[in-house]
JSON list of C-alpha atoms in Angstrom, two decimals:
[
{"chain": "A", "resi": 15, "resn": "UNK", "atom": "CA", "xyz": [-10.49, -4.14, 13.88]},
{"chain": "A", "resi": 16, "resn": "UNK", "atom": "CA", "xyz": [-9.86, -8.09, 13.55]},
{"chain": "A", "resi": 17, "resn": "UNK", "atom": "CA", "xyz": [-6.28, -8.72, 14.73]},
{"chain": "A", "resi": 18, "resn": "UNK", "atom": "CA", "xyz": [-3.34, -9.40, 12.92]},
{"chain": "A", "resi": 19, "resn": "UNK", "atom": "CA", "xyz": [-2.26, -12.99, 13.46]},
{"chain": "A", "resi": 20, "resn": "UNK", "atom": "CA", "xyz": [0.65, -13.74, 10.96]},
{"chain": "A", "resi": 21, "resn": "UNK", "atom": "CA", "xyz": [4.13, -12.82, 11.59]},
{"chain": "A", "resi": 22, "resn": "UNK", "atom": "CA", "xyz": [3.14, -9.04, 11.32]},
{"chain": "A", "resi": 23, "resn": "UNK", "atom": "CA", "xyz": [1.55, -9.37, 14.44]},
{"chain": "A", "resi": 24, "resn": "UNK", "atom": "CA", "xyz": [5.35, -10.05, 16.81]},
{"chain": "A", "resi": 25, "resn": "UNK", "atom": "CA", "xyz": [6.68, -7.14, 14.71]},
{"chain": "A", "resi": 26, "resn": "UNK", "atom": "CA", "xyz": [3.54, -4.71, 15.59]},
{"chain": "A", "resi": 27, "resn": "UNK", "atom": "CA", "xyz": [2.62, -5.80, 18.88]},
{"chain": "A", "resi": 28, "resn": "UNK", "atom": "CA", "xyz": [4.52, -3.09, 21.24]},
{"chain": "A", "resi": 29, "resn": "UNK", "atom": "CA", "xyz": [2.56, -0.36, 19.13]},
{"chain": "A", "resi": 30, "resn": "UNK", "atom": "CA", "xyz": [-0.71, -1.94, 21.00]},
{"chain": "A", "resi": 31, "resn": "UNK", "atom": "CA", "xyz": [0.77, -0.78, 24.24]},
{"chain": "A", "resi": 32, "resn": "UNK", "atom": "CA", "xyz": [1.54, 2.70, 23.45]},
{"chain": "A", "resi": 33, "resn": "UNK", "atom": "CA", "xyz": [-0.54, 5.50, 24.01]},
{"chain": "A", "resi": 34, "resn": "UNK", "atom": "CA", "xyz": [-1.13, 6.82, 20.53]},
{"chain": "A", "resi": 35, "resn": "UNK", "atom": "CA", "xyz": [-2.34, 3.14, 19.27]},
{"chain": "A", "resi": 36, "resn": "UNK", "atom": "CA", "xyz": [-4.84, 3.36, 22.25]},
{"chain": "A", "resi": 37, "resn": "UNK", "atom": "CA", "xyz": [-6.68, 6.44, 21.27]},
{"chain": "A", "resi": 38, "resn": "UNK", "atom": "CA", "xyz": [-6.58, 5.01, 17.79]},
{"chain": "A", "resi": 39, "resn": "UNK", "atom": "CA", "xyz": [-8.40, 2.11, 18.55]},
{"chain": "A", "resi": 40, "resn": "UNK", "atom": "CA", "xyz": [-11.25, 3.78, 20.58]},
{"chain": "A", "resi": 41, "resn": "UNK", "atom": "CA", "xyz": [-11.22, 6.58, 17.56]},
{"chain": "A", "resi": 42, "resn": "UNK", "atom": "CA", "xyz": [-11.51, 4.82, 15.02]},
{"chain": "A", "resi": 43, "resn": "UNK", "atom": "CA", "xyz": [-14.34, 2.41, 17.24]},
{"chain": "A", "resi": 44, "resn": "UNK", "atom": "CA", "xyz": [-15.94, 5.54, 17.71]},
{"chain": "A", "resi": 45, "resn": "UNK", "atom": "CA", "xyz": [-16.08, 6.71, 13.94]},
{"chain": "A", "resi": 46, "resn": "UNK", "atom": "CA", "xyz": [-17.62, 2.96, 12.53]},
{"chain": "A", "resi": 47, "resn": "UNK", "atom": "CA", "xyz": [-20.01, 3.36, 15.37]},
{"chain": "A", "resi": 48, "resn": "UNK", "atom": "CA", "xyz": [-21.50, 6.58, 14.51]},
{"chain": "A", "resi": 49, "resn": "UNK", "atom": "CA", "xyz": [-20.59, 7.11, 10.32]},
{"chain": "A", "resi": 50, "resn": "UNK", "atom": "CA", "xyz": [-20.03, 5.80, 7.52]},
{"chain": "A", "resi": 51, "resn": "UNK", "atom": "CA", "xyz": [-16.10, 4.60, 7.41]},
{"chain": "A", "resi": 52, "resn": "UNK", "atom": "CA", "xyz": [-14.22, 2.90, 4.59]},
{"chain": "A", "resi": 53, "resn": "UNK", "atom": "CA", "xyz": [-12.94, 0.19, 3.88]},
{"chain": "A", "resi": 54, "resn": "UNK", "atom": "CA", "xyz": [-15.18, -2.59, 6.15]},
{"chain": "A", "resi": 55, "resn": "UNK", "atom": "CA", "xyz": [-14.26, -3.26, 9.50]},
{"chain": "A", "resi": 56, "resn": "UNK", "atom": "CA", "xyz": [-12.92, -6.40, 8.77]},
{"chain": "A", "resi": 57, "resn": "UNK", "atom": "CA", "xyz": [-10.67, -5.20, 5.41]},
{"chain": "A", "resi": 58, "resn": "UNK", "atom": "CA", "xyz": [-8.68, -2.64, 7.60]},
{"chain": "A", "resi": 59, "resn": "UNK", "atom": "CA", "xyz": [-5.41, -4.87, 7.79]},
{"chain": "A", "resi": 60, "resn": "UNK", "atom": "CA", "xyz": [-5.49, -6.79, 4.46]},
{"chain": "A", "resi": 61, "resn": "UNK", "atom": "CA", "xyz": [-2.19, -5.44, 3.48]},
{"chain": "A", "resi": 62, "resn": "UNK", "atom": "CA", "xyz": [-1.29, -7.24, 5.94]},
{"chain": "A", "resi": 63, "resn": "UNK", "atom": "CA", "xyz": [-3.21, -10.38, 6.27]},
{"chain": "A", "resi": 64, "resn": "UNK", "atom": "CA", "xyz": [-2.46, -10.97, 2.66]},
{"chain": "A", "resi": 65, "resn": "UNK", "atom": "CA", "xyz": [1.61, -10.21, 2.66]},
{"chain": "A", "resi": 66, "resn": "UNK", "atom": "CA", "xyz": [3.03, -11.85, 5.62]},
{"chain": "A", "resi": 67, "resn": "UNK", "atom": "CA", "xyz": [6.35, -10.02, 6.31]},
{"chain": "A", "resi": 68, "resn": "UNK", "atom": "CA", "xyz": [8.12, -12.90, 5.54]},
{"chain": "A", "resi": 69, "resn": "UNK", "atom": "CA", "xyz": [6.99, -12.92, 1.69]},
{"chain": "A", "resi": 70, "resn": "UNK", "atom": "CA", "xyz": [7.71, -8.76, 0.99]},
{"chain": "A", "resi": 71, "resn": "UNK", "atom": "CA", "xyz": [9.46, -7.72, -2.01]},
{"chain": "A", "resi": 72, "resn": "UNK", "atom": "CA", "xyz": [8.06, -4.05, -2.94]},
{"chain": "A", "resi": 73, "resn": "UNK", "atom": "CA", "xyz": [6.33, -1.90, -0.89]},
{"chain": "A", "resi": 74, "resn": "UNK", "atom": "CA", "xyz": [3.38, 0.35, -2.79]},
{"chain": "A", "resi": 75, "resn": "UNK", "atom": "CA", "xyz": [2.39, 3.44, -0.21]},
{"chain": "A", "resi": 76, "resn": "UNK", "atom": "CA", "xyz": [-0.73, 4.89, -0.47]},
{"chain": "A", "resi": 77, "resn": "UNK", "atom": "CA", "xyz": [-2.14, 8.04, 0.82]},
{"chain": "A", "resi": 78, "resn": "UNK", "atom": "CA", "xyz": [-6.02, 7.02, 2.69]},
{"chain": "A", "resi": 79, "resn": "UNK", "atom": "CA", "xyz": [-8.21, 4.59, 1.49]},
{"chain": "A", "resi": 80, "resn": "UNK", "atom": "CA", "xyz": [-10.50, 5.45, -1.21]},
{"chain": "A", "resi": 81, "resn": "UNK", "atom": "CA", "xyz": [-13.99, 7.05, 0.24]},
{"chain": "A", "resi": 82, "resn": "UNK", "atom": "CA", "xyz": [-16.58, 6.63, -1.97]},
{"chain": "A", "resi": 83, "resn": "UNK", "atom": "CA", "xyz": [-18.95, 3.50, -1.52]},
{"chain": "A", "resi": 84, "resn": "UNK", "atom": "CA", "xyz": [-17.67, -0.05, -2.74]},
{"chain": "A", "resi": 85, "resn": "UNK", "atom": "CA", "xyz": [-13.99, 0.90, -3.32]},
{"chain": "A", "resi": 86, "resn": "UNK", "atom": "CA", "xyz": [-11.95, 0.18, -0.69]},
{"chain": "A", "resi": 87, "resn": "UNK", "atom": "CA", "xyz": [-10.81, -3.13, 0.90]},
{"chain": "A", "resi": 88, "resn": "UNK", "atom": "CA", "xyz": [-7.65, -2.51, 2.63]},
{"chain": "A", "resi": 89, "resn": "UNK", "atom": "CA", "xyz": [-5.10, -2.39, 0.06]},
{"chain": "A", "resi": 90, "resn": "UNK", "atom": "CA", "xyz": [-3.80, 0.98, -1.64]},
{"chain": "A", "resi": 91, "resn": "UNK", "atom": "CA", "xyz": [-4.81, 1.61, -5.17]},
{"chain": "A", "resi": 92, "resn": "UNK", "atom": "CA", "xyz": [-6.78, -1.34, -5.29]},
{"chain": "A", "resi": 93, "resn": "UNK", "atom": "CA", "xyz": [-10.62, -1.96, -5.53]},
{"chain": "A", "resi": 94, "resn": "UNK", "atom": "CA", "xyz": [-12.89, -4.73, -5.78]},
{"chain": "A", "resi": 95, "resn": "UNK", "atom": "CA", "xyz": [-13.94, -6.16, -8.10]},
{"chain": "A", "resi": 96, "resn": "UNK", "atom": "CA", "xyz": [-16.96, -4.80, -10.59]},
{"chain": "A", "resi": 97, "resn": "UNK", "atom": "CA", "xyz": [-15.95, -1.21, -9.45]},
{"chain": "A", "resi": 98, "resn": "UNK", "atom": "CA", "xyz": [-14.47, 1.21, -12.08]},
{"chain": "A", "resi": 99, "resn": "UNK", "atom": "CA", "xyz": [-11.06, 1.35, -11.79]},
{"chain": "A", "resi": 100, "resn": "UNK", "atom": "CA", "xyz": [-9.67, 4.90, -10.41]},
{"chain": "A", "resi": 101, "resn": "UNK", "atom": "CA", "xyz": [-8.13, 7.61, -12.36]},
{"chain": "A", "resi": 102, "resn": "UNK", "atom": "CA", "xyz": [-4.73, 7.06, -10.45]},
{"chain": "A", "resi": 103, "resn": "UNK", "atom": "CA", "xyz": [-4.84, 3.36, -10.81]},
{"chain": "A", "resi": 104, "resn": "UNK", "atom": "CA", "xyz": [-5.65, 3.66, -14.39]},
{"chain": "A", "resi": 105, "resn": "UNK", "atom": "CA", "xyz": [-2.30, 5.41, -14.97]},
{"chain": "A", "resi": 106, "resn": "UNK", "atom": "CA", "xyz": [-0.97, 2.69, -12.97]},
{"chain": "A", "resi": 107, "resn": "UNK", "atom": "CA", "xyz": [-2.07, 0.34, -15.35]},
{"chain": "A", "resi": 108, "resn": "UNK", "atom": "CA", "xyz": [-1.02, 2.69, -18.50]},
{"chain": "A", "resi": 109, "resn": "UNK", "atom": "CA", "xyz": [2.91, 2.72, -17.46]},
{"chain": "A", "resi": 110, "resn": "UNK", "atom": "CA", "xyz": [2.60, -0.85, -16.48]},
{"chain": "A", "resi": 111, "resn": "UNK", "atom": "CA", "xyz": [1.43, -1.35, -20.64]},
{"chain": "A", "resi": 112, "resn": "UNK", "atom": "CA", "xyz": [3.98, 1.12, -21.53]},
{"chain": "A", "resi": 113, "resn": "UNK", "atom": "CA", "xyz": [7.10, -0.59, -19.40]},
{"chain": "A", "resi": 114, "resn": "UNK", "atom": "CA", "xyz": [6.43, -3.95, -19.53]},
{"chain": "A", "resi": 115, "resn": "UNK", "atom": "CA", "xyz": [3.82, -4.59, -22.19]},
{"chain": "A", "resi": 116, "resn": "UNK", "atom": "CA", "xyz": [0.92, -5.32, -19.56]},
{"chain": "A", "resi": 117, "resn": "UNK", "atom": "CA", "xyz": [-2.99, -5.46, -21.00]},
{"chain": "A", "resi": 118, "resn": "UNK", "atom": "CA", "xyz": [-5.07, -2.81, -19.14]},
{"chain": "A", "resi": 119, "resn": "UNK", "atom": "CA", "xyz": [-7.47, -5.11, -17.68]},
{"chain": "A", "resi": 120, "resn": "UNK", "atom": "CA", "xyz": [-11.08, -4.73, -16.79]},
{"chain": "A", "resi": 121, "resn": "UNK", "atom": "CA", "xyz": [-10.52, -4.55, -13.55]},
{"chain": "A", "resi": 122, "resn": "UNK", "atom": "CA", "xyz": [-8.36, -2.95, -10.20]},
{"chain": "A", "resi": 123, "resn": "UNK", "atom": "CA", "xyz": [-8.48, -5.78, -7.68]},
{"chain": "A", "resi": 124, "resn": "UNK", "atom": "CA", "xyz": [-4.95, -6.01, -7.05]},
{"chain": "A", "resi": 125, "resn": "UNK", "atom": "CA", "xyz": [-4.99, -8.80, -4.73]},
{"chain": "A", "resi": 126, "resn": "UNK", "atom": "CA", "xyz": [-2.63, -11.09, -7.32]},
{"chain": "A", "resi": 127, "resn": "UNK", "atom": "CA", "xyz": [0.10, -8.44, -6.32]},
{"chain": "A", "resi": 128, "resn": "UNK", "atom": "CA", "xyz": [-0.46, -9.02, -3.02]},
{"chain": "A", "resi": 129, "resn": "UNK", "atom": "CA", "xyz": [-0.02, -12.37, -2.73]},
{"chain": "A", "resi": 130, "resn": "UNK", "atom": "CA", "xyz": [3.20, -12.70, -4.28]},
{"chain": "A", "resi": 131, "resn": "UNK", "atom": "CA", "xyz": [4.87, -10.43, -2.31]},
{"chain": "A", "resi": 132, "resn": "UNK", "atom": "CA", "xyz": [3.93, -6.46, -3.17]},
{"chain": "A", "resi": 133, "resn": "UNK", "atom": "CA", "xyz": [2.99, -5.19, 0.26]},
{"chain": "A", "resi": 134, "resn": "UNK", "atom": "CA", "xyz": [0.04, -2.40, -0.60]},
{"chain": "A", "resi": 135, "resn": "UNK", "atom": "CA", "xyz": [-0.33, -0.23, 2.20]},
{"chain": "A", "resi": 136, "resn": "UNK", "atom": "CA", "xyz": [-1.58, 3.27, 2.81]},
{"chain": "A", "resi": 137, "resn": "UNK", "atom": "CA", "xyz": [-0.22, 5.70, 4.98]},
{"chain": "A", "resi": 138, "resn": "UNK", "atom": "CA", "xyz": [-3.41, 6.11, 6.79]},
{"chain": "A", "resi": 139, "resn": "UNK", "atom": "CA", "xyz": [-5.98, 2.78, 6.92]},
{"chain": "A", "resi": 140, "resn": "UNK", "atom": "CA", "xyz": [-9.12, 4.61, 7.22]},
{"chain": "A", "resi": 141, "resn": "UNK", "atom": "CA", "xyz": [-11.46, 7.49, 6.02]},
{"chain": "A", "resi": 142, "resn": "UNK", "atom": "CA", "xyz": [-14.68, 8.51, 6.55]},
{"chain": "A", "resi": 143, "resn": "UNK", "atom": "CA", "xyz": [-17.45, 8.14, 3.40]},
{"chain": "A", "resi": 144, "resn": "UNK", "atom": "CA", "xyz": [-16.77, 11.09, 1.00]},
{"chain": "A", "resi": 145, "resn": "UNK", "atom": "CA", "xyz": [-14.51, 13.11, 3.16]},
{"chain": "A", "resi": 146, "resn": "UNK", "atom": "CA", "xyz": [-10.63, 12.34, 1.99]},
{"chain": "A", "resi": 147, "resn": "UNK", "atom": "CA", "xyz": [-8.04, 12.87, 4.48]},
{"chain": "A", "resi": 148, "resn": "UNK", "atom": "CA", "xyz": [-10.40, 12.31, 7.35]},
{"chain": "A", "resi": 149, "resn": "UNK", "atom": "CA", "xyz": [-8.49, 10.24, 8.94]},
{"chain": "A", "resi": 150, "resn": "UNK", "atom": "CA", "xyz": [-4.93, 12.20, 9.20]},
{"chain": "A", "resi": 151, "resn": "UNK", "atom": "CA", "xyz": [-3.16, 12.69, 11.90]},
{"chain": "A", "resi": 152, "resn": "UNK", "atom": "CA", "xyz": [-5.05, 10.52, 14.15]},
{"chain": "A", "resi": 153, "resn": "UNK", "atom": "CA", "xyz": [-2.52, 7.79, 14.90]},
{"chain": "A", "resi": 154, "resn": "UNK", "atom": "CA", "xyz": [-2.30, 6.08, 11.54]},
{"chain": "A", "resi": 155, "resn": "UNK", "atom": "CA", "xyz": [0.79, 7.55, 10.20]},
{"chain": "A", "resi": 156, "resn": "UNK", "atom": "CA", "xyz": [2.79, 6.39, 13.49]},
{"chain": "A", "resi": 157, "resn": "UNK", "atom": "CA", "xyz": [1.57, 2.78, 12.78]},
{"chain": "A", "resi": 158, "resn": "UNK", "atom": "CA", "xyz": [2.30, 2.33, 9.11]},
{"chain": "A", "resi": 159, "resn": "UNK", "atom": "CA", "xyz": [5.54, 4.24, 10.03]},
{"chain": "A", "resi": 160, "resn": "UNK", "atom": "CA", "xyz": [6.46, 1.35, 12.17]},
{"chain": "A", "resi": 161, "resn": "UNK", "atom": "CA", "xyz": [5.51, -1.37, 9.79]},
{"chain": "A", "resi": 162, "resn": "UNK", "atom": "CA", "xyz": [7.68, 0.47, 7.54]},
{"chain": "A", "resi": 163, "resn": "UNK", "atom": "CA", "xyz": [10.25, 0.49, 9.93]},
{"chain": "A", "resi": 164, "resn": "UNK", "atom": "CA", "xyz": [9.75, -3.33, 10.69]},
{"chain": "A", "resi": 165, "resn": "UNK", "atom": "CA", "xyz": [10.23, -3.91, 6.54]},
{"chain": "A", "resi": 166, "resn": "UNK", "atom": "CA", "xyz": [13.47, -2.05, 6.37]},
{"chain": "A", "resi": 167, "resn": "UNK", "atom": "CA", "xyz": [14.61, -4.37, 8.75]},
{"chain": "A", "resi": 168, "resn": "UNK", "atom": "CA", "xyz": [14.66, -7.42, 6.57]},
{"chain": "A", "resi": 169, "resn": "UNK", "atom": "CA", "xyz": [17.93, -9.20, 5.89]},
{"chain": "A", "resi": 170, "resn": "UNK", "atom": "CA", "xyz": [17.00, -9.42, 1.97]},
{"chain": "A", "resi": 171, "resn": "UNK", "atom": "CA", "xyz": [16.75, -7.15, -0.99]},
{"chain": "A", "resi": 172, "resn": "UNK", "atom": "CA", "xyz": [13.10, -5.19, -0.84]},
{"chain": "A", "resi": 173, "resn": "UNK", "atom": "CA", "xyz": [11.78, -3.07, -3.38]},
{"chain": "A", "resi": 174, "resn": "UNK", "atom": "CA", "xyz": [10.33, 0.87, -1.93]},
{"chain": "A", "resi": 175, "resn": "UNK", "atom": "CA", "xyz": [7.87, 2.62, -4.84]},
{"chain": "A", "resi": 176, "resn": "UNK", "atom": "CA", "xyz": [7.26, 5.80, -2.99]},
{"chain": "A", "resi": 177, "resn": "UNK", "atom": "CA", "xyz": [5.09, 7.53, -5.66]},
{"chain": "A", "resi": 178, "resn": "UNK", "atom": "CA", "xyz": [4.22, 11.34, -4.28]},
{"chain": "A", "resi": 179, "resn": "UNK", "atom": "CA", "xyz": [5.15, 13.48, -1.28]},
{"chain": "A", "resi": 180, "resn": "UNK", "atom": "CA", "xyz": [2.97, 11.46, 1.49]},
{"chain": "A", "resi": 181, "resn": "UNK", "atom": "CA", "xyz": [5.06, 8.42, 0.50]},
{"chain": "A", "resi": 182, "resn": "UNK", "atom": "CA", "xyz": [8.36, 9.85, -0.21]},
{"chain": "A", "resi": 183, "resn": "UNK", "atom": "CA", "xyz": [8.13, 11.44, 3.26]},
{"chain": "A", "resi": 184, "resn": "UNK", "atom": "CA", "xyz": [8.79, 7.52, 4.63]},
{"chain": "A", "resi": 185, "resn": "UNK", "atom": "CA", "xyz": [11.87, 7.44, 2.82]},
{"chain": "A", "resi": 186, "resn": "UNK", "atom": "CA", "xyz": [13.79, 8.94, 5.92]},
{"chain": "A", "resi": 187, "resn": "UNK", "atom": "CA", "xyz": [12.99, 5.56, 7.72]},
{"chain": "A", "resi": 188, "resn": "UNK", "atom": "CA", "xyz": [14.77, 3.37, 4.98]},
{"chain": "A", "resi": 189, "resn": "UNK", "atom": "CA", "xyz": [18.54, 3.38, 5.82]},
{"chain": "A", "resi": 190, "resn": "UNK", "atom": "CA", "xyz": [19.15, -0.49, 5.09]},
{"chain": "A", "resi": 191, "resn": "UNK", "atom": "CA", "xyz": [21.54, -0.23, 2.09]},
{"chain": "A", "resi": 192, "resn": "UNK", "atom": "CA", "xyz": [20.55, -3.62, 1.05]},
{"chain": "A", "resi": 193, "resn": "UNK", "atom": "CA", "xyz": [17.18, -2.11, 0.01]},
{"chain": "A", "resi": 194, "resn": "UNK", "atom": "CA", "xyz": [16.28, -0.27, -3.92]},
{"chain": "A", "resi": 195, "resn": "UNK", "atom": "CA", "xyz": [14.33, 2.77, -3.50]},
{"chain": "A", "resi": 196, "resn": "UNK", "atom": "CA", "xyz": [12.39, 4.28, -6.22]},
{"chain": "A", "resi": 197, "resn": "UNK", "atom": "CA", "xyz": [10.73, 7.70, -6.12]},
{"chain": "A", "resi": 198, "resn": "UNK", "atom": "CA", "xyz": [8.05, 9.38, -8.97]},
{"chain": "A", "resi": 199, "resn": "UNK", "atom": "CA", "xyz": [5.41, 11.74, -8.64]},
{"chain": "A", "resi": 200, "resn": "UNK", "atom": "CA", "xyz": [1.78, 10.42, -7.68]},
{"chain": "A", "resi": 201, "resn": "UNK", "atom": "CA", "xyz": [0.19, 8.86, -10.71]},
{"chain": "A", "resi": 202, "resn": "UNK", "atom": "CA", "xyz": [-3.04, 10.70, -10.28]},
{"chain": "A", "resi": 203, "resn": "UNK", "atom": "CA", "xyz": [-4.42, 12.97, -13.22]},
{"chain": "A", "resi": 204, "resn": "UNK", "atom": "CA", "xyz": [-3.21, 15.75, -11.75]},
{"chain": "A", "resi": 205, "resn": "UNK", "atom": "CA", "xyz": [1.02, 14.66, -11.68]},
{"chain": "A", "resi": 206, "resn": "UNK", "atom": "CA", "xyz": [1.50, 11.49, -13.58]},
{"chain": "A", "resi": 207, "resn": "UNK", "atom": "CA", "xyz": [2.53, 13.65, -16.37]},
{"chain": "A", "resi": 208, "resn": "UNK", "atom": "CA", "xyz": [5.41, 15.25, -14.36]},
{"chain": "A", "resi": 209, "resn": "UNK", "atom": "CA", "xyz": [7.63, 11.95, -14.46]},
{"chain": "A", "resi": 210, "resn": "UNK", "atom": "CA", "xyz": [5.13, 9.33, -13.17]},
{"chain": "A", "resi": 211, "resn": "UNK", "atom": "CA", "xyz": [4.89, 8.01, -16.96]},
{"chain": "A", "resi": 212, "resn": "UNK", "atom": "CA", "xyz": [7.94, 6.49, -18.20]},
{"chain": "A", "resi": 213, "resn": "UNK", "atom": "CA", "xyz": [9.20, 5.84, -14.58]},
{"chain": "A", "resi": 214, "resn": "UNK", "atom": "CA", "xyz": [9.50, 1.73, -15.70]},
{"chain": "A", "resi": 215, "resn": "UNK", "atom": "CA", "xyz": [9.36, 1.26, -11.73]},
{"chain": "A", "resi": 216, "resn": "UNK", "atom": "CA", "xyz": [8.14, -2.21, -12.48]},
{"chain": "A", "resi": 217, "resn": "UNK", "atom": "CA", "xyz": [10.63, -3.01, -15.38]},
{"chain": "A", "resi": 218, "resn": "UNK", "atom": "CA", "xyz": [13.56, -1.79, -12.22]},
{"chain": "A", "resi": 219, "resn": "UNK", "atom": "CA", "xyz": [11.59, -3.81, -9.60]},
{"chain": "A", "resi": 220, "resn": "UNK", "atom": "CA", "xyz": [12.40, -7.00, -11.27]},
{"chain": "A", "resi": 221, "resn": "UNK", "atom": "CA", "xyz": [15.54, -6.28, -12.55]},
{"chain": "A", "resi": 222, "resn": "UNK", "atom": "CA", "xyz": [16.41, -5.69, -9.44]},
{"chain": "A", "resi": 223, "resn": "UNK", "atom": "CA", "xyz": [14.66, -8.77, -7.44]},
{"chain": "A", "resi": 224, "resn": "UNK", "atom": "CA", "xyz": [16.28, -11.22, -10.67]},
{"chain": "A", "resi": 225, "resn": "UNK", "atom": "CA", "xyz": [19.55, -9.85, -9.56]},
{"chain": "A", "resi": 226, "resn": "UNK", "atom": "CA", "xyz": [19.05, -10.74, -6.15]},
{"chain": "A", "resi": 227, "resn": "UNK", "atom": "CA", "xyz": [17.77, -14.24, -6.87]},
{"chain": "A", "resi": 228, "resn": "UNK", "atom": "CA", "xyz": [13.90, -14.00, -6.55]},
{"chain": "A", "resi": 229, "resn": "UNK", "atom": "CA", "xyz": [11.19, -14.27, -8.83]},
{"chain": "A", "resi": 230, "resn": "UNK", "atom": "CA", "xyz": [9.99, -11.36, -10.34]},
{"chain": "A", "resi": 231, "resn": "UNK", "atom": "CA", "xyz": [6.66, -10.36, -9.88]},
{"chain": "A", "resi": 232, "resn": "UNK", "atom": "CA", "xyz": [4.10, -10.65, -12.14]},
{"chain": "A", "resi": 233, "resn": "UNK", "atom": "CA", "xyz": [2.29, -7.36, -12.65]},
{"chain": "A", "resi": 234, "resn": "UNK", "atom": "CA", "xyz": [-0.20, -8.56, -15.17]},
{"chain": "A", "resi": 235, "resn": "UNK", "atom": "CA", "xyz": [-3.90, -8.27, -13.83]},
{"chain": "A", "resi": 236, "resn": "UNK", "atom": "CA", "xyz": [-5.98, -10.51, -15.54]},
{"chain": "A", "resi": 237, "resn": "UNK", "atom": "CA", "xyz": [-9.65, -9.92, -17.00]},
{"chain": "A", "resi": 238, "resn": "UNK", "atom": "CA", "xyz": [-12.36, -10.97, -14.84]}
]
C-alpha cells in the first residue's frame, strides 16, 4: 500500500500504530500476495491522494470496491475509463440528468469529482476478484471511520451523501452542526426506485456550498 503523503497523512497517522491497522496491513499483504485483489496495489488510497483534506466539500461513501477485472481504482462508484459504466453508477448519472440537467456520458471515471473537492471513499478499500464483501470486517471499516471522523472535524461547511444502510451507518460520527447531511437509499437496481430518484442530492449540495461561499461543484462528466 503506497503511503499517504498529503495532509491526510497527520490526520491518519496514529491509526498506523494501533493494533487493528497492523493486522490490516499484513492481511491485506497477505491477500495481493496469494489472489487476485482489487483495485491495484497502488490505487488503494486514491480517494485520498486525489482530495487532500484541505479541498473536501461532499463526501460520497461507498460500500467495497468493485470486483470484477478492470473496474476499480480506488474511488467509490467510479471506474476507469473504457469500462462499462455500473448499474448503480448509471442511476447516478440518471438523477444527476434528472436534477440538474447533466448528459449521461460515455463514461464512469469520476476523477473530475475528485479533484474539485468530492471525497469518494468506500467503507472498505479492498475486495478480492469476484467475491463482494470479502474484505468486511477486517480492519477497513475502523479506518474509513476515522477519516470520517477526521472530515467532520473541519471548521467549514461539508457536504455528507450517505446513500444506503453501510453509509448511513457513519452518520453517528457526524455531530459538527456546521455540516449538511443527506440520506437516500443505494442507487443500485435493486433500491434507487425507493427514493434514490428524485433525491436532487446534487441540486442541495450546491445550494448549500453557494450559501456558504464556495464554488459549486461541477457534476458534469464529460465524453471521452
Amino acid at each position: 500500500m503506497p503511503p499517504i503523503t498529503n495532509d491526510w497523512a497527520d490526520k491518519l497517522k496514529e491509526e498506523y500504530k494501533k493494533d487493528y491497522y497492523k493486522k490490516l496491513f499484513q492481511f491485506v499483504g497477505a491477500e495481493y500476495s496469494s489472489r487476485t485483489i482489487y483495485p491495484p496495489g497502488d490505487d488503494i488510497f486514491n480517494a485520498f491522494h486525489l482530495t487532500p483534506l484541505k479541498d473536501v466539500k461532499v463526501v460520497i461513501i461507498g460500500q467495497d470496491p468493485y470486483h470484477e477485472p478492470g473496474q476499480a481504482h480506488g474511488l467509490s462508484f467510479s471506474v476507469k475509463p473504457g469500462v462499462q459504466i455500473p448499474p448503480s453508477l448509471l442511476n447516478i448519472y440518471k438523477e444527476l440528468q434528472e436534477d440538474l440537467g447533466c448528459y449521461i456520458p460515455n463514461n464512469g471515471y469520476l476523477v473530475k469529482w475528485a479533484q474539485q473537492g468530492v471525497l469518494l471513499l468506500n467503507n472498505v478499500l479492498t475486495v478480492r476478484a469476484h467475491q463482494a464483501g470479502s474484505h468486511h470486517n477486517c480492519g477497513w471499516e475502523e479506518f474509513t471511520d476515522a477519516a470520517i471522523r477526521a472530515v467532520n472535524q473541519e471548521a467549514r461547511p461539508i457536504v455528507f451523501l450517505l446513500w444506503g444502510s453501510h453509509a448511513q451507518q457513519k452518520k453517528k460520527m457526524l455531530t459538527n452542526p456546521q455540516h449538511l447531511v443527506l440520506e437516500a437509499p443505494h442507487p443500485s437496481p435493486l433500491s434507487a426506485y425507493r427514493g434514490f430518484f428524485g433525491c436532487k442530492h446534487f441540486s442541495k449540495t450546491n445550494d448549500f456550498l453557494q450559501r456558504h461561499g464556495q464554488e459549486p461543484i461541477d457534476w458534469q462528466i464529460e465524453n471521452i
